[in-house]
Amino acid sequence: MSINIEQAIIHEISQDSQGQLSCRLRPQPLLNSNAVESMLEELHQTYTGKAGKGFGFFGTHGEDGEANPAFSNALNEYRSGELGFVEFSSAASKLLQEELAKYDFSQGGFLLMSCYTSMTSDYLFVALLNAKPSMTVLDDMELSQNNHLDLTNVQLAARIDLTEWQADKESRKYISFVRGRAGRKVADFFLDFMGCVEGVNTKAQNKTLMHAVEDFVASSELTKDERQQCRDKVFDYCSERADEGADIEVKDLADELADSGMDSFYDFACGGTYELDEEFPADKASLRTLKKFSGTGGGVTLSFDGGHLGERVIYDPISDTLLIKGVPANLKDQLDRRLKGE
């Protein structure tokens, strides 16, 4: 187990035939059985590995669109011992029910809340899970239909770093949340019920870092291979931080580069030219630009390793053309077949 579970509970928010939502509240926490431990371990690993998460904080009343402080107030009371975990989670369920009632697209779901420790941080995990039917073969070989929680397709989930929240009142990234496939607006109600305000534009920070790295190697006296080594070093460091669920620390990254003989990156990146925070979460999609060039448009999709630029792939900006030497075998086979057919 990579996590130590303190408390966990599930409440149900359901909709009746008239479209009215109601809460079915569990009166006691879940027992820390093997099933609960396995479920939360799977959710923790899945959530930590999810790319493209957003980051925010508890907004105060009147800030950024009248953020509702009810959830954070109840969480404060739980952490201070004024509320028990069951009472806190029940209050959260009712807040979510009230928020869901404002929309006509929701049918409810199962609200899972769990406090646990991972590494040196305490977390509160909050997720609205759906149930989907499945078939089971019984001992007598009869089929039985059951509902089970869909843990592989979690779209409404957030995790609060309780340690960071209480240690750094100025932090704007102690809440992480899953961005919906259709963008954040689909999940707005889930953030609103917690009073969460987006605080860090992770993609923008990562793209700014990538620009700083490219400008840094372009202004240096490094060879072509040394420049690619610098990019690889940045990619490896940032990817490792992403896998660990830890922030990119620009000073730490600069020290890594300095160990490889590439000095002064910290002064270069944080000297005022770039609007770069000292630390921010990693975004794997943005990091890929250090390794690959890719693009899609006008019915053409291209992707190639960055190390091939100037060698197997020649770019001429004046004529707006790419020359590819050594066409991939499977693509060459398709092209040859098409030419023979014509």
mmCIF file of N, CA and C in Angstrom, residues 57-186:
data_model
loop_
_atom_site.group_PDB
_atom_site.id
_atom_site.type_symbol
_atom_site.label_atom_id
_atom_site.label_comp_id
_atom_site.label_asym_id
_atom_site.label_seq_id
_atom_site.Cartn_x
_atom_site.Cartn_y
_atom_site.Cartn_z
ATOM 1 N N PHE A 57 -7.741 26.573 -5.522
ATOM 2 C CA PHE A 57 -7.735 26.820 -4.073
ATOM 3 C C PHE A 57 -9.152 27.183 -3.660
ATOM 4 N N PHE A 58 -9.381 27.260 -2.341
ATOM 5 C CA PHE A 58 -10.680 27.665 -1.842
ATOM 6 C C PHE A 58 -10.817 29.177 -1.981
ATOM 7 N N GLY A 59 -11.772 29.604 -2.809
ATOM 8 C CA GLY A 59 -12.004 31.031 -2.969
ATOM 9 C C GLY A 59 -12.749 31.583 -1.767
ATOM 10 N N THR A 60 -12.520 32.843 -1.464
ATOM 11 C CA THR A 60 -13.237 33.489 -0.375
ATOM 12 C C THR A 60 -14.523 34.107 -0.910
ATOM 13 N N HIS A 61 -15.465 34.363 -0.024
ATOM 14 C CA HIS A 61 -16.750 34.909 -0.453
ATOM 15 C C HIS A 61 -16.543 36.261 -1.131
ATOM 16 N N GLY A 62 -17.088 36.382 -2.332
ATOM 17 C CA GLY A 62 -16.932 37.634 -3.068
ATOM 18 C C GLY A 62 -15.757 37.635 -4.013
ATOM 19 N N GLU A 63 -14.941 36.548 -3.978
ATOM 20 C CA GLU A 63 -13.757 36.485 -4.854
ATOM 21 C C GLU A 63 -14.037 35.520 -5.997
ATOM 22 N N ASP A 64 -13.692 35.953 -7.186
ATOM 23 C CA ASP A 64 -13.788 35.087 -8.367
ATOM 24 C C ASP A 64 -15.157 34.445 -8.498
ATOM 25 N N GLY A 65 -16.191 35.263 -8.501
ATOM 26 C CA GLY A 65 -17.519 34.736 -8.786
ATOM 27 C C GLY A 65 -18.245 34.197 -7.572
ATOM 28 N N GLU A 66 -18.113 34.858 -6.426
ATOM 29 C CA GLU A 66 -18.888 34.486 -5.244
ATOM 30 C C GLU A 66 -18.686 33.015 -4.869
ATOM 31 N N ALA A 67 -17.459 32.611 -4.625
ATOM 32 C CA ALA A 67 -17.179 31.233 -4.238
ATOM 33 C C ALA A 67 -17.862 30.916 -2.913
ATOM 34 N N ASN A 68 -18.493 29.747 -2.853
ATOM 35 C CA ASN A 68 -19.226 29.324 -1.653
ATOM 36 C C ASN A 68 -18.250 28.749 -0.623
ATOM 37 N N PRO A 69 -18.159 29.335 0.582
ATOM 38 C CA PRO A 69 -17.204 28.862 1.575
ATOM 39 C C PRO A 69 -17.716 27.725 2.444
ATOM 40 N N ALA A 70 -18.934 27.222 2.179
ATOM 41 C CA ALA A 70 -19.543 26.233 3.077
ATOM 42 C C ALA A 70 -18.704 24.958 3.187
ATOM 43 N N PHE A 71 -18.184 24.467 2.055
ATOM 44 C CA PHE A 71 -17.390 23.237 2.082
ATOM 45 C C PHE A 71 -16.106 23.430 2.877
ATOM 46 N N SER A 72 -15.365 24.505 2.585
ATOM 47 C CA SER A 72 -14.096 24.731 3.290
ATOM 48 C C SER A 72 -14.336 24.998 4.776
ATOM 49 N N ASN A 73 -15.445 25.646 5.124
ATOM 50 C CA ASN A 73 -15.764 25.871 6.534
ATOM 51 C C ASN A 73 -16.003 24.540 7.249
ATOM 52 N N ALA A 74 -16.763 23.656 6.596
ATOM 53 C CA ALA A 74 -17.026 22.342 7.188
ATOM 54 C C ALA A 74 -15.745 21.527 7.297
ATOM 55 N N LEU A 75 -14.878 21.621 6.276
ATOM 56 C CA LEU A 75 -13.598 20.907 6.317
ATOM 57 C C LEU A 75 -12.728 21.431 7.452
ATOM 58 N N ASN A 76 -12.736 22.738 7.653
ATOM 59 C CA ASN A 76 -12.009 23.327 8.778
ATOM 60 C C ASN A 76 -12.509 22.775 10.103
ATOM 61 N N GLU A 77 -13.825 22.663 10.225
ATOM 62 C CA GLU A 77 -14.412 22.155 11.461
ATOM 63 C C GLU A 77 -14.062 20.688 11.679
ATOM 64 N N TYR A 78 -14.003 19.917 10.598
ATOM 65 C CA TYR A 78 -13.590 18.522 10.714
ATOM 66 C C TYR A 78 -12.129 18.416 11.152
ATOM 67 N N ARG A 79 -11.275 19.207 10.528
ATOM 68 C CA ARG A 79 -9.846 19.147 10.857
ATOM 69 C C ARG A 79 -9.554 19.631 12.274
ATOM 70 N N SER A 80 -10.401 20.523 12.781
ATOM 71 C CA SER A 80 -10.196 21.031 14.141
ATOM 72 C C SER A 80 -10.894 20.174 15.199
ATOM 73 N N GLY A 81 -11.641 19.144 14.761
ATOM 74 C CA GLY A 81 -12.304 18.251 15.699
ATOM 75 C C GLY A 81 -13.711 18.667 16.091
ATOM 76 N N GLU A 82 -14.209 19.746 15.490
ATOM 77 C CA GLU A 82 -15.565 20.204 15.824
ATOM 78 C C GLU A 82 -16.626 19.361 15.132
ATOM 79 N N LEU A 83 -16.282 18.738 14.012
ATOM 80 C CA LEU A 83 -17.187 17.854 13.281
ATOM 81 C C LEU A 83 -16.535 16.485 13.132
ATOM 82 N N GLY A 84 -17.340 15.420 13.222
ATOM 83 C CA GLY A 84 -16.842 14.102 12.900
ATOM 84 C C GLY A 84 -16.796 13.918 11.396
ATOM 85 N N PHE A 85 -16.113 12.875 10.934
ATOM 86 C CA PHE A 85 -15.970 12.655 9.502
ATOM 87 C C PHE A 85 -17.323 12.378 8.849
ATOM 88 N N VAL A 86 -18.180 11.600 9.532
ATOM 89 C CA VAL A 86 -19.497 11.295 8.976
ATOM 90 C C VAL A 86 -20.309 12.576 8.817
ATOM 91 N N GLU A 87 -20.286 13.436 9.843
ATOM 92 C CA GLU A 87 -21.039 14.689 9.792
ATOM 93 C C GLU A 87 -20.509 15.605 8.687
ATOM 94 N N PHE A 88 -19.197 15.680 8.576
ATOM 95 C CA PHE A 88 -18.592 16.508 7.528
ATOM 96 C C PHE A 88 -18.976 15.996 6.148
ATOM 97 N N SER A 89 -18.842 14.693 5.916
ATOM 98 C CA SER A 89 -19.146 14.135 4.594
ATOM 99 C C SER A 89 -20.638 14.244 4.280
ATOM 100 N N SER A 90 -21.482 14.131 5.289
ATOM 101 C CA SER A 90 -22.925 14.288 5.075
ATOM 102 C C SER A 90 -23.253 15.716 4.652
ATOM 103 N N ALA A 91 -22.610 16.673 5.327
ATOM 104 C CA ALA A 91 -22.812 18.082 4.958
ATOM 105 C C ALA A 91 -22.341 18.324 3.527
ATOM 106 N N ALA A 92 -21.223 17.695 3.135
ATOM 107 C CA ALA A 92 -20.709 17.842 1.769
ATOM 108 C C ALA A 92 -21.689 17.246 0.758
ATOM 109 N N SER A 93 -22.286 16.107 1.091
ATOM 110 C CA SER A 93 -23.254 15.484 0.192
ATOM 111 C C SER A 93 -24.440 16.395 -0.059
ATOM 112 N N LYS A 94 -24.926 17.033 0.999
ATOM 113 C CA LYS A 94 -26.072 17.931 0.851
ATOM 114 C C LYS A 94 -25.694 19.170 0.032
ATOM 115 N N LEU A 95 -24.471 19.640 0.199
ATOM 116 C CA LEU A 95 -24.004 20.766 -0.621
ATOM 117 C C LEU A 95 -23.964 20.377 -2.098
ATOM 118 N N LEU A 96 -23.482 19.151 -2.378
ATOM 119 C CA LEU A 96 -23.424 18.681 -3.762
ATOM 120 C C LEU A 96 -24.827 18.501 -4.325
ATOM 121 N N GLN A 97 -25.736 17.969 -3.514
ATOM 122 C CA GLN A 97 -27.124 17.820 -3.964
ATOM 123 C C GLN A 97 -27.721 19.173 -4.336
ATOM 124 N N GLU A 98 -27.479 20.187 -3.504
ATOM 125 C CA GLU A 98 -28.001 21.531 -3.779
ATOM 126 C C GLU A 98 -27.417 22.091 -5.069
ATOM 127 N N GLU A 99 -26.132 21.824 -5.314
ATOM 128 C CA GLU A 99 -25.487 22.328 -6.527
ATOM 129 C C GLU A 99 -26.007 21.599 -7.757
ATOM 130 N N LEU A 100 -26.170 20.285 -7.635
ATOM 131 C CA LEU A 100 -26.671 19.495 -8.757
ATOM 132 C C LEU A 100 -28.097 19.889 -9.130
ATOM 133 N N ALA A 101 -28.883 20.298 -8.126
ATOM 134 C CA ALA A 101 -30.287 20.653 -8.366
ATOM 135 C C ALA A 101 -30.430 21.863 -9.291
ATOM 136 N N LYS A 102 -29.330 22.616 -9.476
ATOM 137 C CA LYS A 102 -29.373 23.784 -10.353
ATOM 138 C C LYS A 102 -29.310 23.405 -11.830
ATOM 139 N N TYR A 103 -28.995 22.140 -12.106
ATOM 140 C CA TYR A 103 -28.787 21.710 -13.491
ATOM 141 C C TYR A 103 -29.788 20.615 -13.855
ATOM 142 N N ASP A 104 -30.011 20.445 -15.129
ATOM 143 C CA ASP A 104 -30.962 19.432 -15.578
ATOM 144 C C ASP A 104 -30.286 18.240 -16.254
ATOM 145 N N PHE A 105 -28.942 18.168 -16.155
ATOM 146 C CA PHE A 105 -28.237 17.092 -16.850
ATOM 147 C C PHE A 105 -27.794 15.970 -15.915
ATOM 148 N N SER A 106 -27.956 16.150 -14.615
ATOM 149 C CA SER A 106 -27.379 15.185 -13.684
ATOM 150 C C SER A 106 -28.409 14.183 -13.186
ATOM 151 N N GLN A 107 -27.939 12.958 -12.997
ATOM 152 C CA GLN A 107 -28.765 11.922 -12.399
ATOM 153 C C GLN A 107 -28.165 11.451 -11.073
ATOM 154 N N GLY A 108 -27.222 12.214 -10.556
ATOM 155 C CA GLY A 108 -26.622 11.856 -9.275
ATOM 156 C C GLY A 108 -25.465 10.896 -9.419
ATOM 157 N N GLY A 109 -25.229 10.123 -8.377
ATOM 158 C CA GLY A 109 -24.122 9.180 -8.362
ATOM 159 C C GLY A 109 -23.722 8.878 -6.937
ATOM 160 N N PHE A 110 -22.578 8.245 -6.772
ATOM 161 C CA PHE A 110 -22.077 7.885 -5.448
ATOM 162 C C PHE A 110 -20.920 8.822 -5.078
ATOM 163 N N LEU A 111 -21.099 9.569 -4.001
ATOM 164 C CA LEU A 111 -20.059 10.497 -3.553
ATOM 165 C C LEU A 111 -19.103 9.756 -2.632
ATOM 166 N N LEU A 112 -17.877 9.590 -3.093
ATOM 167 C CA LEU A 112 -16.833 8.952 -2.293
ATOM 168 C C LEU A 112 -15.943 10.028 -1.703
ATOM 169 N N MET A 113 -15.712 9.962 -0.401
ATOM 170 C CA MET A 113 -14.796 10.879 0.264
ATOM 171 C C MET A 113 -13.850 10.061 1.134
ATOM 172 N N SER A 114 -12.585 10.394 1.064
ATOM 173 C CA SER A 114 -11.601 9.659 1.860
ATOM 174 C C SER A 114 -10.451 10.561 2.277
ATOM 175 N N CYS A 115 -10.081 10.462 3.539
ATOM 176 C CA CYS A 115 -8.867 11.110 4.036
ATOM 177 C C CYS A 115 -7.780 10.041 4.125
ATOM 178 N N TYR A 116 -6.628 10.327 3.541
ATOM 179 C CA TYR A 116 -5.530 9.366 3.624
ATOM 180 C C TYR A 116 -4.195 10.104 3.562
ATOM 181 N N THR A 117 -3.148 9.391 3.894
ATOM 182 C CA THR A 117 -1.793 9.932 3.868
ATOM 183 C C THR A 117 -0.985 9.202 2.800
ATOM 184 N N SER A 118 -0.256 9.974 2.008
ATOM 185 C CA SER A 118 0.660 9.409 1.023
ATOM 186 C C SER A 118 1.955 10.189 1.102
ATOM 187 N N MET A 119 3.063 9.475 1.182
ATOM 188 C CA MET A 119 4.361 10.113 1.394
ATOM 189 C C MET A 119 4.284 10.930 2.694
ATOM 190 N N THR A 120 4.442 12.236 2.607
ATOM 191 C CA THR A 120 4.428 13.066 3.820
ATOM 192 C C THR A 120 3.237 14.011 3.853
ATOM 193 N N SER A 121 2.252 13.792 2.981
ATOM 194 C CA SER A 121 1.120 14.709 2.905
ATOM 195 C C SER A 121 -0.188 14.015 3.243
ATOM 196 N N ASP A 122 -1.086 14.778 3.880
ATOM 197 C CA ASP A 122 -2.446 14.319 4.130
ATOM 198 C C ASP A 122 -3.332 14.828 2.993
ATOM 199 N N TYR A 123 -4.238 13.975 2.522
ATOM 200 C CA TYR A 123 -5.114 14.330 1.414
ATOM 201 C C TYR A 123 -6.567 14.061 1.757
ATOM 202 N N LEU A 124 -7.452 14.825 1.124
ATOM 203 C CA LEU A 124 -8.872 14.504 1.081
ATOM 204 C C LEU A 124 -9.215 14.269 -0.382
ATOM 205 N N PHE A 125 -9.672 13.070 -0.688
ATOM 206 C CA PHE A 125 -10.066 12.716 -2.052
ATOM 207 C C PHE A 125 -11.579 12.762 -2.138
ATOM 208 N N VAL A 126 -12.097 13.440 -3.153
ATOM 209 C CA VAL A 126 -13.536 13.596 -3.345
ATOM 210 C C VAL A 126 -13.866 13.217 -4.783
ATOM 211 N N ALA A 127 -14.796 12.280 -4.959
ATOM 212 C CA ALA A 127 -15.145 11.859 -6.325
ATOM 213 C C ALA A 127 -16.626 11.501 -6.396
ATOM 214 N N LEU A 128 -17.250 11.854 -7.495
ATOM 215 C CA LEU A 128 -18.621 11.440 -7.780
ATOM 216 C C LEU A 128 -18.534 10.307 -8.787
ATOM 217 N N LEU A 129 -18.833 9.097 -8.324
ATOM 218 C CA LEU A 129 -18.655 7.904 -9.134
ATOM 219 C C LEU A 129 -19.990 7.429 -9.698
ATOM 220 N N ASN A 130 -19.924 6.839 -10.866
ATOM 221 C CA ASN A 130 -21.102 6.237 -11.482
ATOM 222 C C ASN A 130 -21.062 4.729 -11.292
ATOM 223 N N ALA A 131 -22.226 4.115 -11.332
ATOM 224 C CA ALA A 131 -22.316 2.648 -11.300
ATOM 225 C C ALA A 131 -22.753 2.171 -12.672
ATOM 226 N N LYS A 132 -22.208 1.058 -13.098
ATOM 227 C CA LYS A 132 -22.634 0.496 -14.383
ATOM 228 C C LYS A 132 -22.889 -1.003 -14.226
ATOM 229 N N PRO A 133 -23.812 -1.536 -15.002
ATOM 230 C CA PRO A 133 -24.184 -2.946 -14.846
ATOM 231 C C PRO A 133 -23.097 -3.891 -15.347
ATOM 232 N N SER A 134 -23.031 -5.056 -14.731
ATOM 233 C CA SER A 134 -22.108 -6.099 -15.172
ATOM 234 C C SER A 134 -22.755 -7.454 -14.910
ATOM 235 N N MET A 135 -22.278 -8.464 -15.623
ATOM 236 C CA MET A 135 -22.820 -9.803 -15.476
ATOM 237 C C MET A 135 -21.857 -10.668 -14.676
ATOM 238 N N THR A 136 -22.409 -11.466 -13.777
ATOM 239 C CA THR A 136 -21.615 -12.361 -12.946
ATOM 240 C C THR A 136 -22.130 -13.791 -13.108
ATOM 241 N N VAL A 137 -21.221 -14.757 -13.173
ATOM 242 C CA VAL A 137 -21.600 -16.165 -13.221
ATOM 243 C C VAL A 137 -21.603 -16.708 -11.800
ATOM 244 N N LEU A 138 -22.755 -17.207 -11.341
ATOM 245 C CA LEU A 138 -22.879 -17.742 -9.982
ATOM 246 C C LEU A 138 -22.334 -19.163 -9.907
ATOM 247 N N ASP A 139 -22.286 -19.691 -8.687
ATOM 248 C CA ASP A 139 -21.740 -21.033 -8.480
ATOM 249 C C ASP A 139 -22.518 -22.094 -9.266
ATOM 250 N N ASP A 140 -23.837 -21.883 -9.419
ATOM 251 C CA ASP A 140 -24.647 -22.858 -10.150
ATOM 252 C C ASP A 140 -24.677 -22.574 -11.647
ATOM 253 N N MET A 141 -23.749 -21.694 -12.104
ATOM 254 C CA MET A 141 -23.595 -21.336 -13.517
ATOM 255 C C MET A 141 -24.761 -20.525 -14.062
ATOM 256 N N GLU A 142 -25.573 -19.951 -13.180
ATOM 257 C CA GLU A 142 -26.584 -19.008 -13.595
ATOM 258 C C GLU A 142 -25.956 -17.620 -13.699
ATOM 259 N N LEU A 143 -26.567 -16.769 -14.534
ATOM 260 C CA LEU A 143 -26.075 -15.407 -14.680
ATOM 261 C C LEU A 143 -26.828 -14.473 -13.747
ATOM 262 N N SER A 144 -26.104 -13.530 -13.206
ATOM 263 C CA SER A 144 -26.720 -12.531 -12.334
ATOM 264 C C SER A 144 -26.194 -11.153 -12.735
ATOM 265 N N GLN A 145 -27.109 -10.178 -12.855
ATOM 266 C CA GLN A 145 -26.694 -8.816 -13.200
ATOM 267 C C GLN A 145 -26.523 -7.991 -11.942
ATOM 268 N N ASN A 146 -25.369 -7.333 -11.838
ATOM 269 C CA ASN A 146 -25.069 -6.488 -10.689
ATOM 270 C C ASN A 146 -24.587 -5.128 -11.168
ATOM 271 N N ASN A 147 -24.622 -4.177 -10.260
ATOM 272 C CA ASN A 147 -24.026 -2.869 -10.528
ATOM 273 C C ASN A 147 -22.690 -2.770 -9.817
ATOM 274 N N HIS A 148 -21.706 -2.169 -10.472
ATOM 275 C CA HIS A 148 -20.427 -1.951 -9.807
ATOM 276 C C HIS A 148 -19.922 -0.546 -10.110
ATOM 277 N N LEU A 149 -19.111 -0.025 -9.208
ATOM 278 C CA LEU A 149 -18.581 1.321 -9.372
ATOM 279 C C LEU A 149 -17.592 1.351 -10.534
ATOM 280 N N ASP A 150 -17.720 2.366 -11.361
ATOM 281 C CA ASP A 150 -16.827 2.520 -12.515
ATOM 282 C C ASP A 150 -15.587 3.299 -12.058
ATOM 283 N N LEU A 151 -14.533 2.563 -11.743
ATOM 284 C CA LEU A 151 -13.306 3.179 -11.229
ATOM 285 C C LEU A 151 -12.334 3.547 -12.345
ATOM 286 N N THR A 152 -12.583 3.061 -13.545
ATOM 287 C CA THR A 152 -11.631 3.296 -14.634
ATOM 288 C C THR A 152 -11.950 4.567 -15.420
ATOM 289 N N ASN A 153 -13.126 5.136 -15.180
ATOM 290 C CA ASN A 153 -13.538 6.302 -15.962
ATOM 291 C C ASN A 153 -13.995 7.415 -15.024
ATOM 292 N N VAL A 154 -13.090 7.835 -14.144
ATOM 293 C CA VAL A 154 -13.420 8.855 -13.153
ATOM 294 C C VAL A 154 -13.249 10.237 -13.792
ATOM 295 N N GLN A 155 -14.357 10.950 -13.955
ATOM 296 C CA GLN A 155 -14.332 12.261 -14.610
ATOM 297 C C GLN A 155 -14.632 13.405 -13.651
ATOM 298 N N LEU A 156 -15.239 13.106 -12.505
ATOM 299 C CA LEU A 156 -15.560 14.139 -11.521
ATOM 300 C C LEU A 156 -14.833 13.804 -10.226
ATOM 301 N N ALA A 157 -13.649 14.355 -10.076
ATOM 302 C CA ALA A 157 -12.831 14.037 -8.907
ATOM 303 C C ALA A 157 -11.903 15.197 -8.595
ATOM 304 N N ALA A 158 -11.619 15.356 -7.317
ATOM 305 C CA ALA A 158 -10.679 16.384 -6.859
ATOM 306 C C ALA A 158 -9.918 15.837 -5.665
ATOM 307 N N ARG A 159 -8.717 16.359 -5.471
ATOM 308 C CA ARG A 159 -7.909 15.959 -4.313
ATOM 309 C C ARG A 159 -7.332 17.203 -3.658
ATOM 310 N N ILE A 160 -7.564 17.307 -2.372
ATOM 311 C CA ILE A 160 -7.092 18.471 -1.611
ATOM 312 C C ILE A 160 -5.870 18.056 -0.802
ATOM 313 N N ASP A 161 -4.771 18.756 -1.017
ATOM 314 C CA ASP A 161 -3.559 18.528 -0.223
ATOM 315 C C ASP A 161 -3.743 19.282 1.090
ATOM 316 N N LEU A 162 -4.211 18.571 2.111
ATOM 317 C CA LEU A 162 -4.529 19.203 3.389
ATOM 318 C C LEU A 162 -3.289 19.778 4.063
ATOM 319 N N THR A 163 -2.155 19.124 3.862
ATOM 320 C CA THR A 163 -0.908 19.597 4.465
ATOM 321 C C THR A 163 -0.507 20.941 3.875
ATOM 322 N N GLU A 164 -0.559 21.053 2.544
ATOM 323 C CA GLU A 164 -0.208 22.319 1.894
ATOM 324 C C GLU A 164 -1.228 23.404 2.226
ATOM 325 N N TRP A 165 -2.497 23.036 2.252
ATOM 326 C CA TRP A 165 -3.566 23.995 2.556
ATOM 327 C C TRP A 165 -3.355 24.657 3.907
ATOM 328 N N GLN A 166 -2.982 23.867 4.894
ATOM 329 C CA GLN A 166 -2.839 24.418 6.236
ATOM 330 C C GLN A 166 -1.462 25.025 6.485
ATOM 331 N N ALA A 167 -0.462 24.630 5.694
ATOM 332 C CA ALA A 167 0.893 25.150 5.909
ATOM 333 C C ALA A 167 1.162 26.421 5.116
ATOM 334 N N ASP A 168 0.488 26.580 3.961
ATOM 335 C CA ASP A 168 0.768 27.722 3.085
ATOM 336 C C ASP A 168 -0.541 28.403 2.700
ATOM 337 N N LYS A 169 -0.911 29.412 3.431
ATOM 338 C CA LYS A 169 -2.178 30.106 3.188
ATOM 339 C C LYS A 169 -2.183 30.874 1.866
ATOM 340 N N GLU A 170 -1.012 31.119 1.296
ATOM 341 C CA GLU A 170 -0.926 31.852 0.036
ATOM 342 C C GLU A 170 -0.958 30.935 -1.184
ATOM 343 N N SER A 171 -0.913 29.628 -0.948
ATOM 344 C CA SER A 171 -0.888 28.690 -2.069
ATOM 345 C C SER A 171 -2.182 28.784 -2.873
ATOM 346 N N ARG A 172 -2.041 28.644 -4.181
ATOM 347 C CA ARG A 172 -3.206 28.671 -5.074
ATOM 348 C C ARG A 172 -3.308 27.371 -5.880
ATOM 349 N N LYS A 173 -2.726 26.291 -5.343
ATOM 350 C CA LYS A 173 -2.716 25.034 -6.088
ATOM 351 C C LYS A 173 -2.833 23.803 -5.194
ATOM 352 N N TYR A 174 -3.403 23.952 -3.999
ATOM 353 C CA TYR A 174 -3.502 22.787 -3.110
ATOM 354 C C TYR A 174 -4.696 21.892 -3.455
ATOM 355 N N ILE A 175 -5.567 22.354 -4.346
ATOM 356 C CA ILE A 175 -6.646 21.504 -4.841
ATOM 357 C C ILE A 175 -6.344 21.147 -6.296
ATOM 358 N N SER A 176 -6.316 19.866 -6.590
ATOM 359 C CA SER A 176 -6.204 19.436 -7.990
ATOM 360 C C SER A 176 -7.536 18.825 -8.392
ATOM 361 N N PHE A 177 -7.852 18.896 -9.681
ATOM 362 C CA PHE A 177 -9.124 18.353 -10.143
ATOM 363 C C PHE A 177 -8.984 17.852 -11.571
ATOM 364 N N VAL A 178 -9.825 16.879 -11.911
ATOM 365 C CA VAL A 178 -9.830 16.310 -13.253
ATOM 366 C C VAL A 178 -10.582 17.246 -14.186
ATOM 367 N N ARG A 179 -9.959 17.547 -15.294
ATOM 368 C CA ARG A 179 -10.648 18.338 -16.313
ATOM 369 C C ARG A 179 -11.474 17.396 -17.181
ATOM 370 N N GLY A 180 -12.733 17.755 -17.414
ATOM 371 C CA GLY A 180 -13.603 16.922 -18.231
ATOM 372 C C GLY A 180 -13.108 16.853 -19.662
ATOM 373 N N ARG A 181 -13.523 15.836 -20.375
ATOM 374 C CA ARG A 181 -13.092 15.661 -21.762
ATOM 375 C C ARG A 181 -13.552 16.807 -22.648
ATOM 376 N N ALA A 182 -14.675 17.396 -22.299
ATOM 377 C CA ALA A 182 -15.191 18.496 -23.105
ATOM 378 C C ALA A 182 -14.788 19.847 -22.533
ATOM 379 N N GLY A 183 -13.781 19.846 -21.669
ATOM 380 C CA GLY A 183 -13.339 21.094 -21.056
ATOM 381 C C GLY A 183 -13.863 21.225 -19.642
ATOM 382 N N ARG A 184 -13.389 22.241 -18.946
ATOM 383 C CA ARG A 184 -13.708 22.384 -17.539
ATOM 384 C C ARG A 184 -15.172 22.659 -17.272
ATOM 385 N N LYS A 185 -15.886 23.288 -18.198
ATOM 386 C CA LYS A 185 -17.235 23.740 -17.910
ATOM 387 C C LYS A 185 -18.184 22.600 -17.572
ATOM 388 N N VAL A 186 -17.944 21.410 -18.097
ATOM 389 C CA VAL A 186 -18.783 20.268 -17.781
ATOM 390 C C VAL A 186 -18.725 19.967 -16.284
#
